[in-house]
Amino acid sequence: MEKIFNKKIKEIMTKDIIYSSPDEGVIKAFEILLKHKISCLPIVDADKKIMGIITTTDIGYNLIIDKYTIDTKVSDVMTKKVISVNPENTILDAINKMDEFGYSKEIINQLPVVEEDNKLVGIISDGDIIRVLSKSLKK
Amino acid sequence: MEKIFNKKIKEIMTKDIIYSSPDEGVIKAFEILLKHKISCLPIVDADKKIMGIITTTDIGYNLIIDKYTIDTKVSDVMTKKVISVNPENTILDAINKMDEFGYSKEIINQLPVVEEDNKLVGIISDGDIIRVLSKSLKK
């Protein structure tokens, strides 16, 4: 059973990722999040190297209270200190990072998966992990 | 290590829950979700019995494309078939339900915790489970 936690992230991550660029408008980015029913959007440069991240939770309330305008760019509001993992890391590494770097009582629900050169190759979510655990522990 | 999955939901659930009523406006409910940085809002009657649930994911896109009006009520759009767990169920029960009843590739990220009479007593999220696993498996 321990084995499941040693599975590599690359085996379970989502590879087909929706992402955006730093010069995207924040209102447009919020629409992308809601349209695709995702809760985080990695922000990458032209080489797909990760530059930041935005989440529905982070920007949603500021947006509806009109704190942002049509000119506000993703780069103005994104979290630049991105907590990421490597595809060769294990599920346990991801669980520990989600917990350790969460704010207050929260965990980080999604971690971008990046290679050594910071290039985005996937996303791993708490949901991906719960699903893998469920399959391996099915009653 | 197996033991962690047999822990009871009541030991790890969030008891201090934000909820709303069926006659709340859906725009107001969306504001509540974003303001409190939560992704689901259980809908209860006067006796706190669960009647439905709404999530940012479910209503967000319809809302920004103006599918709802100021008169749209939570009861018009809420999911009425609520997947819930009992406080005496185990973490493994929650993991299996999150996986089994998720839509397509997604899991259900939060399950309301209800007693036999359907009274809402807590919420358990995938994040709560990841956190407990992290603490018990810390490297």
Coordinates of C-alpha atoms in Angstrom, one line a residue, chain B residues 25-94:
Chain B
G25 CA -30.2 35.0 -5.0
V26 CA -27.7 33.1 -7.1
I27 CA -25.6 36.3 -7.7
K28 CA -25.4 36.9 -4.0
A29 CA -24.5 33.2 -3.4
F30 CA -21.6 33.6 -5.9
E31 CA -20.4 36.6 -4.0
I32 CA -20.4 34.6 -0.8
L33 CA -18.4 31.8 -2.4
L34 CA -15.7 34.3 -3.7
K35 CA -15.7 36.4 -0.6
H36 CA -15.0 33.5 1.7
K37 CA -12.7 31.8 -0.8
I38 CA -14.7 28.6 -0.7
S39 CA -15.7 26.5 -3.7
C40 CA -19.0 25.0 -2.5
L41 CA -22.0 26.3 -0.5
P42 CA -24.4 23.8 1.0
I43 CA -28.1 24.9 0.8
V44 CA -30.2 24.1 3.9
D45 CA -33.7 24.6 5.2
A46 CA -34.7 26.2 8.5
D47 CA -33.9 23.0 10.4
K48 CA -30.4 22.9 8.7
K49 CA -31.4 19.9 6.7
I50 CA -29.6 19.7 3.4
M51 CA -31.6 20.6 0.3
G52 CA -28.9 21.1 -2.3
I53 CA -25.4 22.4 -3.1
I54 CA -23.9 25.0 -5.4
T55 CA -20.3 25.3 -6.5
T56 CA -18.2 28.0 -8.1
T57 CA -17.5 25.6 -10.9
D58 CA -21.1 24.8 -11.6
I59 CA -22.5 28.3 -11.6
G60 CA -19.5 30.6 -12.4
Y61 CA -19.6 30.4 -16.2
N62 CA -23.4 30.7 -16.5
L63 CA -23.2 33.7 -14.3
I64 CA -20.6 35.6 -16.2
I65 CA -22.3 35.0 -19.5
D66 CA -25.4 36.5 -17.9
K67 CA -27.5 33.4 -18.0
Y68 CA -28.8 34.3 -14.5
T69 CA -30.6 37.4 -13.5
I70 CA -31.0 39.3 -10.2
D71 CA -34.1 37.2 -9.7
T72 CA -32.6 33.8 -10.2
K73 CA -32.7 31.9 -6.9
V74 CA -30.3 29.3 -5.6
S75 CA -33.2 26.8 -5.6
D76 CA -33.4 27.3 -9.4
V77 CA -29.8 26.2 -10.1
M78 CA -28.6 24.1 -7.1
T79 CA -27.7 20.5 -7.4
K80 CA -30.5 18.7 -5.6
K81 CA -28.9 15.2 -5.7
V82 CA -26.4 15.8 -2.9
I83 CA -23.7 13.2 -2.4
S84 CA -23.0 13.3 1.4
V85 CA -21.3 11.2 4.1
N86 CA -22.1 10.5 7.7
P87 CA -19.8 11.7 10.5
E88 CA -19.2 8.1 11.5
N89 CA -18.0 7.1 8.0
T90 CA -14.2 6.7 7.5
I91 CA -11.8 8.8 5.4
L92 CA -11.7 5.8 3.0
D93 CA -15.5 6.1 2.6
A94 CA -15.1 9.7 1.7

